PDB file of N, CA and C in Angstrom:
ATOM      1  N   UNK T 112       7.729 -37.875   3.015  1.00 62.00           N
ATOM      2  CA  UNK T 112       6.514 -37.479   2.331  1.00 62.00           C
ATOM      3  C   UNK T 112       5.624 -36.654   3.263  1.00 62.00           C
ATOM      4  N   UNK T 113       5.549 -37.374   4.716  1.00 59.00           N
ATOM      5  CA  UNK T 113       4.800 -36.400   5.267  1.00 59.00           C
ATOM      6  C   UNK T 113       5.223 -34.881   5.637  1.00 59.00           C
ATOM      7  N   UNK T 114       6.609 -34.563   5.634  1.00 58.00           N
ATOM      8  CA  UNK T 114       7.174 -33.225   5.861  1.00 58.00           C
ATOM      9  C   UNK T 114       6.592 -32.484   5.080  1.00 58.00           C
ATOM     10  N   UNK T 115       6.846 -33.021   3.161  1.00 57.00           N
ATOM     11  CA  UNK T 115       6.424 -32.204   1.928  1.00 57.00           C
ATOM     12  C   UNK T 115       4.990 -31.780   2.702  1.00 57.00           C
ATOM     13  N   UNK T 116       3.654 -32.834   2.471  1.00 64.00           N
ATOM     14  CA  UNK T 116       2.837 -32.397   2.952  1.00 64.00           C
ATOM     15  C   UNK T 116       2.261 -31.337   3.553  1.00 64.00           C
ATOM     16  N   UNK T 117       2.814 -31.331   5.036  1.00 64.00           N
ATOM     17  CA  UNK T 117       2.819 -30.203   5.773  1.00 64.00           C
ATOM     18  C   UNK T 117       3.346 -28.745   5.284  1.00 64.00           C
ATOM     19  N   UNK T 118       4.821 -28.810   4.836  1.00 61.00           N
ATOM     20  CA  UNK T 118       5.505 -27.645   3.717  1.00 61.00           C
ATOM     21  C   UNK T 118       4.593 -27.037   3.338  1.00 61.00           C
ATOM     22  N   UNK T 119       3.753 -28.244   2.368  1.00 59.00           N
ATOM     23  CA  UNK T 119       3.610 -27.233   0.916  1.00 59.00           C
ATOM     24  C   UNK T 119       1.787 -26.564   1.345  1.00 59.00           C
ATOM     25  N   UNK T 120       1.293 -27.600   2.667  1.00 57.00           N
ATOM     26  CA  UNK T 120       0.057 -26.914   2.815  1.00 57.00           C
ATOM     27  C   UNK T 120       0.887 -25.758   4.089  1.00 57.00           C
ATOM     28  N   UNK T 121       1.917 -25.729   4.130  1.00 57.00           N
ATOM     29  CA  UNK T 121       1.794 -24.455   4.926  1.00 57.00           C
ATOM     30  C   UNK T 121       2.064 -23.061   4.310  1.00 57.00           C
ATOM     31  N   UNK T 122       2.686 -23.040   2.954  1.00 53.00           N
ATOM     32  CA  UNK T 122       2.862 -22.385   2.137  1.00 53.00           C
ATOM     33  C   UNK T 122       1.773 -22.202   1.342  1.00 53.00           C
ATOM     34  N   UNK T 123       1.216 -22.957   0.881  1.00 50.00           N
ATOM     35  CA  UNK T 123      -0.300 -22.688   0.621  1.00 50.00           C
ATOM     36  C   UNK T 123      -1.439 -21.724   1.583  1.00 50.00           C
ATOM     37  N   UNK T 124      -1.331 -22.051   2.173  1.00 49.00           N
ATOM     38  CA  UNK T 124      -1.740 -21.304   3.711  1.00 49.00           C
ATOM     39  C   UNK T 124      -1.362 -19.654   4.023  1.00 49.00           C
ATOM     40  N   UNK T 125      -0.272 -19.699   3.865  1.00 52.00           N
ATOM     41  CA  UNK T 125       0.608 -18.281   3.962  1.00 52.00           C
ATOM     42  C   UNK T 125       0.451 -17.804   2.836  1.00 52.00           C
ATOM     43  N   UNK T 126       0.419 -17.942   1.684  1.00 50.00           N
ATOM     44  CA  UNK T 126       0.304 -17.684   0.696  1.00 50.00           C
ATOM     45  C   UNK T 126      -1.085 -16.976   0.153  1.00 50.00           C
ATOM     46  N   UNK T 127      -2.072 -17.649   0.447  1.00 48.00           N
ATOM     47  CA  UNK T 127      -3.299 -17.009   1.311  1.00 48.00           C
ATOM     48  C   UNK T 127      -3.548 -16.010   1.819  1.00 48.00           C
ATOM     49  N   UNK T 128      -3.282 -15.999   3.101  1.00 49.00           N
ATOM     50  CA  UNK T 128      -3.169 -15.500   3.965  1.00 49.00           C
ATOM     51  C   UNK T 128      -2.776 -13.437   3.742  1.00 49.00           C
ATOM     52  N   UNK T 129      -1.521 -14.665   2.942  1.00 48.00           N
ATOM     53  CA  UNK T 129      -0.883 -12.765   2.566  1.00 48.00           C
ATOM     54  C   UNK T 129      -1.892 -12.247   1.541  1.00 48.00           C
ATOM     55  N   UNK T 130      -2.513 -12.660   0.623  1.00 52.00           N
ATOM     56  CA  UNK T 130      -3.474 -12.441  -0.886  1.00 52.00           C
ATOM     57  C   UNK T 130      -4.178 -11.003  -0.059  1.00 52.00           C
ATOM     58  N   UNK T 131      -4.445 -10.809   1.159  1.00 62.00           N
ATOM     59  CA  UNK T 131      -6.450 -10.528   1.426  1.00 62.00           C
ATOM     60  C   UNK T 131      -5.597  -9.625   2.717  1.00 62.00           C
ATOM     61  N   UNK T 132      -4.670  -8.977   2.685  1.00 85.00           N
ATOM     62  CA  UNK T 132      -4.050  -7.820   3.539  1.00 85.00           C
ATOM     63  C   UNK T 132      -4.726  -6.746   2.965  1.00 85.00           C
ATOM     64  N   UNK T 133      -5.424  -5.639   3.825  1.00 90.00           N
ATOM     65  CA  UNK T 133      -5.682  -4.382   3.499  1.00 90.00           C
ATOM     66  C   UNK T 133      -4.456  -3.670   2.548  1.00 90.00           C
ATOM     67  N   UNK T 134      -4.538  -2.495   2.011  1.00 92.00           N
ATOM     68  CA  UNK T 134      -3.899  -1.564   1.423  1.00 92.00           C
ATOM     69  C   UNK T 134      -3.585  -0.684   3.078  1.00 92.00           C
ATOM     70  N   UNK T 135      -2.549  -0.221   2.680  1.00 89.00           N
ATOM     71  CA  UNK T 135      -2.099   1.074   4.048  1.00 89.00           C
ATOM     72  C   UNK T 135      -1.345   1.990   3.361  1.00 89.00           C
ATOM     73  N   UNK T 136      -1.681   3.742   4.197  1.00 88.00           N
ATOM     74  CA  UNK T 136      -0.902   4.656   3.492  1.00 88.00           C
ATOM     75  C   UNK T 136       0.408   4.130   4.200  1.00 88.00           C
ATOM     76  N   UNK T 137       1.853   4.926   3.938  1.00 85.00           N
ATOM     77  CA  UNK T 137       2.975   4.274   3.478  1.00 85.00           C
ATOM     78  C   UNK T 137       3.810   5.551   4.646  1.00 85.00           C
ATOM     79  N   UNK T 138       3.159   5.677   5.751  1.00 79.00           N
ATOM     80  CA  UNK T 138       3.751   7.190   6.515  1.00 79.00           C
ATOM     81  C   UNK T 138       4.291   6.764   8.162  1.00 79.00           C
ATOM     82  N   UNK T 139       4.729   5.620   7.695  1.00 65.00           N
ATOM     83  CA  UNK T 139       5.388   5.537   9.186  1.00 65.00           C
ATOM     84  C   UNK T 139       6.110   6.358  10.188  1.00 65.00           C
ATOM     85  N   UNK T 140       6.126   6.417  11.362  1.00 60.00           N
ATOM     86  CA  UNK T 140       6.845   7.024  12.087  1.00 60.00           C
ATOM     87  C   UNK T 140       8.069   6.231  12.894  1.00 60.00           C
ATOM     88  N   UNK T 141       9.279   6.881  13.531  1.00 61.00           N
ATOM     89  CA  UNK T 141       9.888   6.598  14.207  1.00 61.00           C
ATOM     90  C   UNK T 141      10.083   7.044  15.429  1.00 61.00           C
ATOM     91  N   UNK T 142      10.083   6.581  16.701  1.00 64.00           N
ATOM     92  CA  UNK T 142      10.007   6.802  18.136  1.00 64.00           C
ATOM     93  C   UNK T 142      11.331   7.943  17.882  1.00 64.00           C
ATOM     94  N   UNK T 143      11.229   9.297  18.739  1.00 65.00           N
ATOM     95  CA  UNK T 143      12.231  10.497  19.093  1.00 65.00           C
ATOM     96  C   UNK T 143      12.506  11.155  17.748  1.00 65.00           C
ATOM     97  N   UNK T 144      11.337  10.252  16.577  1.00 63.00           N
ATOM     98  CA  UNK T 144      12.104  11.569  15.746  1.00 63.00           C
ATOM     99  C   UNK T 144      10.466  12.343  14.819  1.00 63.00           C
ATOM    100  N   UNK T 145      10.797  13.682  14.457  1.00 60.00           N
ATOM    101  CA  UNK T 145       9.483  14.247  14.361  1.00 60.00           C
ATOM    102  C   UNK T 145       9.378  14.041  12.866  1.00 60.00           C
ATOM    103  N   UNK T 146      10.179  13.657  11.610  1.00 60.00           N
ATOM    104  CA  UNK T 146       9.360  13.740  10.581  1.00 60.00           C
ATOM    105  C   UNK T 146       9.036  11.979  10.369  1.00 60.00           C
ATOM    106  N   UNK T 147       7.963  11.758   9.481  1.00 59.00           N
ATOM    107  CA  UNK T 147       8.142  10.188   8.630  1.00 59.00           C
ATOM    108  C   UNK T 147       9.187   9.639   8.628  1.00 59.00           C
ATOM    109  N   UNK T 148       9.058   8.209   8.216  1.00 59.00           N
ATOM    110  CA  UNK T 148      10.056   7.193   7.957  1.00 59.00           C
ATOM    111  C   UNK T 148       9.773   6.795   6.838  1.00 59.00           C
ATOM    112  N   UNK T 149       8.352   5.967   6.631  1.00 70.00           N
ATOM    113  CA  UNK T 149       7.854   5.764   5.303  1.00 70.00           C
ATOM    114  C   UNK T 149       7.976   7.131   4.267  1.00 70.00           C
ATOM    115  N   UNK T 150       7.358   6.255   2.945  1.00 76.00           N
ATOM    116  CA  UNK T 150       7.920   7.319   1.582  1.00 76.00           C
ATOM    117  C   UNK T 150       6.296   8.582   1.722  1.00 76.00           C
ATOM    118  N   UNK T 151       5.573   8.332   2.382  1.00 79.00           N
ATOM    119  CA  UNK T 151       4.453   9.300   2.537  1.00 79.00           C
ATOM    120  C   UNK T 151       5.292  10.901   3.167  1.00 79.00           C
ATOM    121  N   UNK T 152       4.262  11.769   2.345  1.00 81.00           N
ATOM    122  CA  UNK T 152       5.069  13.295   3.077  1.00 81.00           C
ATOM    123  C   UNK T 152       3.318  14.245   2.798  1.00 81.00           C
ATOM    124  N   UNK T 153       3.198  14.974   3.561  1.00 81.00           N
ATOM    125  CA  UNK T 153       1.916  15.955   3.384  1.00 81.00           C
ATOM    126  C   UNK T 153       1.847  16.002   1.997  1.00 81.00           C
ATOM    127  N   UNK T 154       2.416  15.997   1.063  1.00 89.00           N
ATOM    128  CA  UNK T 154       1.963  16.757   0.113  1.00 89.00           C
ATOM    129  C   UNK T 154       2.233  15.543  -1.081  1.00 89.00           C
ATOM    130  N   UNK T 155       2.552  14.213  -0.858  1.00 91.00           N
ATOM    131  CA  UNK T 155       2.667  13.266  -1.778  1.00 91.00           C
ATOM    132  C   UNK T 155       2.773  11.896  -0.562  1.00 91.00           C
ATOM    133  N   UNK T 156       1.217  11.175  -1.224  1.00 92.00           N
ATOM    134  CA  UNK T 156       0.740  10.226  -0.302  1.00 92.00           C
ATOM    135  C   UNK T 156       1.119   8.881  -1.132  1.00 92.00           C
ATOM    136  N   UNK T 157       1.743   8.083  -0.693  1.00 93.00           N
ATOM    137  CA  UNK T 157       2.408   6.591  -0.647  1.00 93.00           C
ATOM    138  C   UNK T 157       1.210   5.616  -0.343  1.00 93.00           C
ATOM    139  N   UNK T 158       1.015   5.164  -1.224  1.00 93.00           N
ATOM    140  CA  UNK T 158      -0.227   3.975  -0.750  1.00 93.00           C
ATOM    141  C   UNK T 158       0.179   2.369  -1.358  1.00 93.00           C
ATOM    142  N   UNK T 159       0.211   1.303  -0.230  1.00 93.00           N
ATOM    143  CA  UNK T 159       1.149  -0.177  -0.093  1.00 93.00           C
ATOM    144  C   UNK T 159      -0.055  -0.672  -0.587  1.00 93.00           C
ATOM    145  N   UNK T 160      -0.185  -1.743  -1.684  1.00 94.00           N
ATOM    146  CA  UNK T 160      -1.275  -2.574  -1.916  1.00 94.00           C
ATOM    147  C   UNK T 160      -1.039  -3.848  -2.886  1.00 94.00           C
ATOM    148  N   UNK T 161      -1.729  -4.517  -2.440  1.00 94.00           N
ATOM    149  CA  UNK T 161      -1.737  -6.125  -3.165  1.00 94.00           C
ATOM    150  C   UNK T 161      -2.958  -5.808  -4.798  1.00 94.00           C
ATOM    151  N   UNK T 162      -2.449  -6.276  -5.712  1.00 89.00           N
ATOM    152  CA  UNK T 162      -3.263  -5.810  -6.785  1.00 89.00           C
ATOM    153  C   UNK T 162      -4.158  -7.241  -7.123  1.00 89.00           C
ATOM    154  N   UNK T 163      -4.194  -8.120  -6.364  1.00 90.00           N
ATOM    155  CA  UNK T 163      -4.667  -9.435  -6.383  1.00 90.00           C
ATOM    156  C   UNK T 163      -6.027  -8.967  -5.261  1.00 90.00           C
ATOM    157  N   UNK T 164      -5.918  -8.297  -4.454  1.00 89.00           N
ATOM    158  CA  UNK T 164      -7.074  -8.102  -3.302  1.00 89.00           C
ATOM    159  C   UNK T 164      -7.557  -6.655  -3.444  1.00 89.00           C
ATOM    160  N   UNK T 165      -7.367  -5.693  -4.194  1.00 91.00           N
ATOM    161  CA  UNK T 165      -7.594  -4.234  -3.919  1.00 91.00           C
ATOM    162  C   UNK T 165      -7.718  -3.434  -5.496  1.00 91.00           C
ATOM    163  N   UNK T 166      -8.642  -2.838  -5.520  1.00 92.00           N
ATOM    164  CA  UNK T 166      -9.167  -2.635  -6.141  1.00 92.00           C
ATOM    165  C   UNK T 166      -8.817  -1.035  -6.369  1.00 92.00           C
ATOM    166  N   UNK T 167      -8.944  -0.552  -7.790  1.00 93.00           N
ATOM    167  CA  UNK T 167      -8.160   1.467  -8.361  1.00 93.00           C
ATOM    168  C   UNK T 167      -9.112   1.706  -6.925  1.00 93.00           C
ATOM    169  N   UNK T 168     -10.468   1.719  -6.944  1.00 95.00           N
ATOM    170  CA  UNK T 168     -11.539   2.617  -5.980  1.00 95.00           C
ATOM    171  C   UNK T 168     -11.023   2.641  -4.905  1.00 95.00           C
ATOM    172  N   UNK T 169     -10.790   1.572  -4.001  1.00 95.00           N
ATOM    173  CA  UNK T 169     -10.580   1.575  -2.797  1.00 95.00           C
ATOM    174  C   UNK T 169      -8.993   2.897  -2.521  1.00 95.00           C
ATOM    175  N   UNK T 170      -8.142   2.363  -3.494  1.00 95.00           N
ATOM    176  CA  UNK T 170      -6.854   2.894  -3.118  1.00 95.00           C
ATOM    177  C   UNK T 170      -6.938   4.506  -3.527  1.00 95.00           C
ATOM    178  N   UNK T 171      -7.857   4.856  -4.424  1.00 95.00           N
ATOM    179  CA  UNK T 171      -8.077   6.681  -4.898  1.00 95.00           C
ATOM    180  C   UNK T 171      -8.871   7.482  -3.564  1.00 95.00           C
ATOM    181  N   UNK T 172      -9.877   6.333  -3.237  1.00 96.00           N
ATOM    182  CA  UNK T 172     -10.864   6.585  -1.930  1.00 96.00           C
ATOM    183  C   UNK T 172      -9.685   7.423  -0.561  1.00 96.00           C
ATOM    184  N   UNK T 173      -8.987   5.989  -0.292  1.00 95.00           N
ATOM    185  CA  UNK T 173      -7.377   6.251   1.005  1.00 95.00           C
ATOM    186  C   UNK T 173      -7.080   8.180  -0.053  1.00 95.00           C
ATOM    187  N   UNK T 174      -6.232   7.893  -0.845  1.00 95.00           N
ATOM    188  CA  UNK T 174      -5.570   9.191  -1.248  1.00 95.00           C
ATOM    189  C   UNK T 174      -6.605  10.289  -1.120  1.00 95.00           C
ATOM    190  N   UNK T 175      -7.617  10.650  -1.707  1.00 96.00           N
ATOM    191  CA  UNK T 175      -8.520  11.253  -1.286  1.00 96.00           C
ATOM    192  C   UNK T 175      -8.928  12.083   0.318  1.00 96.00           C
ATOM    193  N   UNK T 176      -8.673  10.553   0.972  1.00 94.00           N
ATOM    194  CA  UNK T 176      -9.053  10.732   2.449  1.00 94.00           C
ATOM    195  C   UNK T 176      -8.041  11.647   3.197  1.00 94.00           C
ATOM    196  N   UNK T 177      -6.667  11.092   2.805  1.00 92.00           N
ATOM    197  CA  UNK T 177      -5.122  11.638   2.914  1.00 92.00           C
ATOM    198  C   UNK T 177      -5.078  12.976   2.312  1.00 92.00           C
ATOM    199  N   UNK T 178      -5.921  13.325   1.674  1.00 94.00           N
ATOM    200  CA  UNK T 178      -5.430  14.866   1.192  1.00 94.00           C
ATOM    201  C   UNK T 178      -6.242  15.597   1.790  1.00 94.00           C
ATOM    202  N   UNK T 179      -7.530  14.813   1.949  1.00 94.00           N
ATOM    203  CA  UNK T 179      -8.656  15.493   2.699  1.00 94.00           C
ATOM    204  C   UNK T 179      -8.125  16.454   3.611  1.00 94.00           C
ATOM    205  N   UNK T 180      -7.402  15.802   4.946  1.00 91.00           N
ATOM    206  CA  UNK T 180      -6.770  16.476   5.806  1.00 91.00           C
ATOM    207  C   UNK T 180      -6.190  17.775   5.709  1.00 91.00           C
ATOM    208  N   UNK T 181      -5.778  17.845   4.729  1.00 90.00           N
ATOM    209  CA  UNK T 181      -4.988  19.023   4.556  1.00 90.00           C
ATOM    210  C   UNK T 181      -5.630  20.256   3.317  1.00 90.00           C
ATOM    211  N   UNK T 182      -6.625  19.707   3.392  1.00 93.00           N
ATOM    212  CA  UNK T 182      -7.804  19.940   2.637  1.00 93.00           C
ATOM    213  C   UNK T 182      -7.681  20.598   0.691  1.00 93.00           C
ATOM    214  N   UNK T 183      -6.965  19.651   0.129  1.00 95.00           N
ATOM    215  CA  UNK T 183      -6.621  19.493  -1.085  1.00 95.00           C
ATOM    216  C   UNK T 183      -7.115  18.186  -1.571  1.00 95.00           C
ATOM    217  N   UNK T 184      -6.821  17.751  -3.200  1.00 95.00           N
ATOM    218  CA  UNK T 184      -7.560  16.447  -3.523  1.00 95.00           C
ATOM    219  C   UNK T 184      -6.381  16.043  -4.168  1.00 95.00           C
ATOM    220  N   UNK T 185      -6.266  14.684  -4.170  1.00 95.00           N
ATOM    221  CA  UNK T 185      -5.465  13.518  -4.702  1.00 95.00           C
ATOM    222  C   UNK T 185      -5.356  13.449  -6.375  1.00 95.00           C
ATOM    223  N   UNK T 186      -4.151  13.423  -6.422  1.00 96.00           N
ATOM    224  CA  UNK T 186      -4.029  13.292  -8.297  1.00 96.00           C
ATOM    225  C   UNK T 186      -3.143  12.577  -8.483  1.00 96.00           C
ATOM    226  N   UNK T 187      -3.062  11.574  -9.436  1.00 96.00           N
ATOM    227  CA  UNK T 187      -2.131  10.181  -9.371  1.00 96.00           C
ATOM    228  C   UNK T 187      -0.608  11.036  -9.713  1.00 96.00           C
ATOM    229  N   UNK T 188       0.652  10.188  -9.002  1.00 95.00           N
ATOM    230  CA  UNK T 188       1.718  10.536  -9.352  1.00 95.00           C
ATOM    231  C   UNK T 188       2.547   9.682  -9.852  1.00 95.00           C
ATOM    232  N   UNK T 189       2.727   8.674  -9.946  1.00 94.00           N
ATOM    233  CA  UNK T 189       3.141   7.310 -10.378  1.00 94.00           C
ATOM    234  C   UNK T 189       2.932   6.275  -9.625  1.00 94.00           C
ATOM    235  N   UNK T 190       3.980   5.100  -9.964  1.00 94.00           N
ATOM    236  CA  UNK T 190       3.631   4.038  -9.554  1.00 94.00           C
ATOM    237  C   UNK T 190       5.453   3.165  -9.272  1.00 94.00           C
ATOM    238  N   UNK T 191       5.617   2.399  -8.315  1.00 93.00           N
ATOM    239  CA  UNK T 191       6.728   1.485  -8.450  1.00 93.00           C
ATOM    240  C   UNK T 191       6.376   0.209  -7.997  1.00 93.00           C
ATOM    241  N   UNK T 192       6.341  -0.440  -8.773  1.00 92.00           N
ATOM    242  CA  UNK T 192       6.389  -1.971  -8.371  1.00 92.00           C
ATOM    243  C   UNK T 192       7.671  -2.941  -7.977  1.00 92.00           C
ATOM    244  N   UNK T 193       6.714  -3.512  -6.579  1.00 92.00           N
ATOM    245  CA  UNK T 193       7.832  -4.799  -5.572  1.00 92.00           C
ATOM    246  C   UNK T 193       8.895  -3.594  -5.231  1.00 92.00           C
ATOM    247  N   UNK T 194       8.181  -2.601  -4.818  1.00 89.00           N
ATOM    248  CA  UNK T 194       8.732  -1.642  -4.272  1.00 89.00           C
ATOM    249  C   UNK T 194       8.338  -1.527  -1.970  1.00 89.00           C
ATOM    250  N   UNK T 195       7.569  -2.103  -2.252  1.00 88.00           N
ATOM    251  CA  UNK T 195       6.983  -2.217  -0.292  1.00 88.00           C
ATOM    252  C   UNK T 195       6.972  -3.280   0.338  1.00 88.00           C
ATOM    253  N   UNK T 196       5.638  -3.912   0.572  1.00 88.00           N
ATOM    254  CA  UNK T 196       6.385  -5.232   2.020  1.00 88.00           C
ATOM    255  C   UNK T 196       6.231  -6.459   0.853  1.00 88.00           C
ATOM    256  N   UNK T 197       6.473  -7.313   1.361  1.00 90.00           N
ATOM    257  CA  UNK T 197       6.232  -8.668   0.228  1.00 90.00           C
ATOM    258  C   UNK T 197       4.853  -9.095   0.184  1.00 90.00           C
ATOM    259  N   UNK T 198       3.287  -8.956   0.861  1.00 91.00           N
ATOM    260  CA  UNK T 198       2.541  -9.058   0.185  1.00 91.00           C
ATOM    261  C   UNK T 198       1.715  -8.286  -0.221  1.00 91.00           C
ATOM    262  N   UNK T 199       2.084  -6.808   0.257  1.00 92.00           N
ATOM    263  CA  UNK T 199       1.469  -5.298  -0.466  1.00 92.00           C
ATOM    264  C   UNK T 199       2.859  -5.042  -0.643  1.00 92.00           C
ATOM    265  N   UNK T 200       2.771  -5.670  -2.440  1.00 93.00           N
ATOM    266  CA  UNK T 200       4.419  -4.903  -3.288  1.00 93.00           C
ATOM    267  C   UNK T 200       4.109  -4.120  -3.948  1.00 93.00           C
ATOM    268  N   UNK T 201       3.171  -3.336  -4.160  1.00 94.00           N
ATOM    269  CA  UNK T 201       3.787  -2.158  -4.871  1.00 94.00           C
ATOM    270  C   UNK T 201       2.520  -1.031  -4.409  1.00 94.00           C
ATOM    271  N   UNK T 202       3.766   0.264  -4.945  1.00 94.00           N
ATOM    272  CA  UNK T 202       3.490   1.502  -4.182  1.00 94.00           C
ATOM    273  C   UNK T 202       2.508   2.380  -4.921  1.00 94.00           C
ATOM    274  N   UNK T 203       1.377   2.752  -4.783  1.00 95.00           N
ATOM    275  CA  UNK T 203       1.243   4.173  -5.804  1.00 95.00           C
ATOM    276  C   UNK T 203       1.288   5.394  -5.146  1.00 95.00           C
ATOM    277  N   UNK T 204       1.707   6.471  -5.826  1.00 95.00           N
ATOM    278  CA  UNK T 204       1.566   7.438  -5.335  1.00 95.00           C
ATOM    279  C   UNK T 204       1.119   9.070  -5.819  1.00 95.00           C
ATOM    280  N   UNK T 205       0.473   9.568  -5.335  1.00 96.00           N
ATOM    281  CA  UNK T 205      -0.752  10.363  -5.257  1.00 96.00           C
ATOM    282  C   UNK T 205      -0.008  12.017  -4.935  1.00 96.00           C
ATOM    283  N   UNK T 206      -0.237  12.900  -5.467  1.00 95.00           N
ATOM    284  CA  UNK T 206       0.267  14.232  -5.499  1.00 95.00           C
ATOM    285  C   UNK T 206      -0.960  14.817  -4.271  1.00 95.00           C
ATOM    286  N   UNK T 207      -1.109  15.852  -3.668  1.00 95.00           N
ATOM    287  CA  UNK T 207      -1.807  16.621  -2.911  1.00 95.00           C
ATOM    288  C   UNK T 207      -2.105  18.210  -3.696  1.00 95.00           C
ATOM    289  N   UNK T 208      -3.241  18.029  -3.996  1.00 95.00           N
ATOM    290  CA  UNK T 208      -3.317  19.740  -4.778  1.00 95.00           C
ATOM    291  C   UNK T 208      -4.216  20.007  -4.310  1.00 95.00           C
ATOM    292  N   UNK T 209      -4.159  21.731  -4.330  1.00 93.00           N
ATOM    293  CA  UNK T 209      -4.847  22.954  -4.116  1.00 93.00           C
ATOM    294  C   UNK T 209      -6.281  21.822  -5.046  1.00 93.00           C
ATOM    295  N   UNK T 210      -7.313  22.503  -4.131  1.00 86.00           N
ATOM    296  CA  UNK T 210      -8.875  21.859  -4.985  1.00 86.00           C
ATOM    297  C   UNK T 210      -8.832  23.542  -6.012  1.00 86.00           C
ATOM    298  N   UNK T 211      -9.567  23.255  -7.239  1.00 82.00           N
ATOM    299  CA  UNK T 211      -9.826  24.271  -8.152  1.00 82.00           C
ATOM    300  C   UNK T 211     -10.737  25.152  -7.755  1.00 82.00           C
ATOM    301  N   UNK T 212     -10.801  26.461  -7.106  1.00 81.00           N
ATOM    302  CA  UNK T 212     -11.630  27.183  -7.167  1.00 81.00           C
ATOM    303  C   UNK T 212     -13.246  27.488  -8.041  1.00 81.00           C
ATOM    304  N   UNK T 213     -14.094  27.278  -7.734  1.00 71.00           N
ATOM    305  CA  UNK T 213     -15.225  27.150  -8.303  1.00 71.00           C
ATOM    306  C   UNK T 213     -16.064  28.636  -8.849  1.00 71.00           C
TER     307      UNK T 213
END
């Protein structure tokens, strides 16, 4: 009985734990090699997020920021779910466009 105990409050715990992880763009790198690893590319931004802790704003805000750079604006491109890590499962992802001339 006391094992369960411990178990199930440690899973409780972790379980937690994972809920309240930031969102991250999705553009990893690998040591000796020059492009990405993650599904992020200049021109279509990958964003990892828990839909239990994170909110449309926060994650349009990141894409936004990500296109900023390259100085274009973010436009939704789809979506795959329990597609990234196990407690930011699923991916959205964001196109990079020319801003509209004014």
């Amino acid at each position: 009985m006391f094992f369960f105990k411990r178990f199930f409050l440690g899973a409780l715990l972790f379980g937690v734990v994972g809920c309240v992880q930031t969102p991250f763009v999705d553009s990893r790198r690998e040591a000796g090699y020059a492009g990405t690893v993650g599904e992020s590319t200049p021109d279509r931004v990958a964003i990892c997020y828990n839909s239990f802790s994170t909110n449309a704003n926060e994650i349009i805000r990141m894409a936004q920021e990500e296109c900023a750079k390259t100085n274009r604006e973010a436009a939704y491109d789809g979506h795959k779910y329990w597609s990234c890590r196990v407690f930011l499962p699923h991916r959205v992802y964001f196109r990079c466009l020319a801003k509209p001339v004014e």
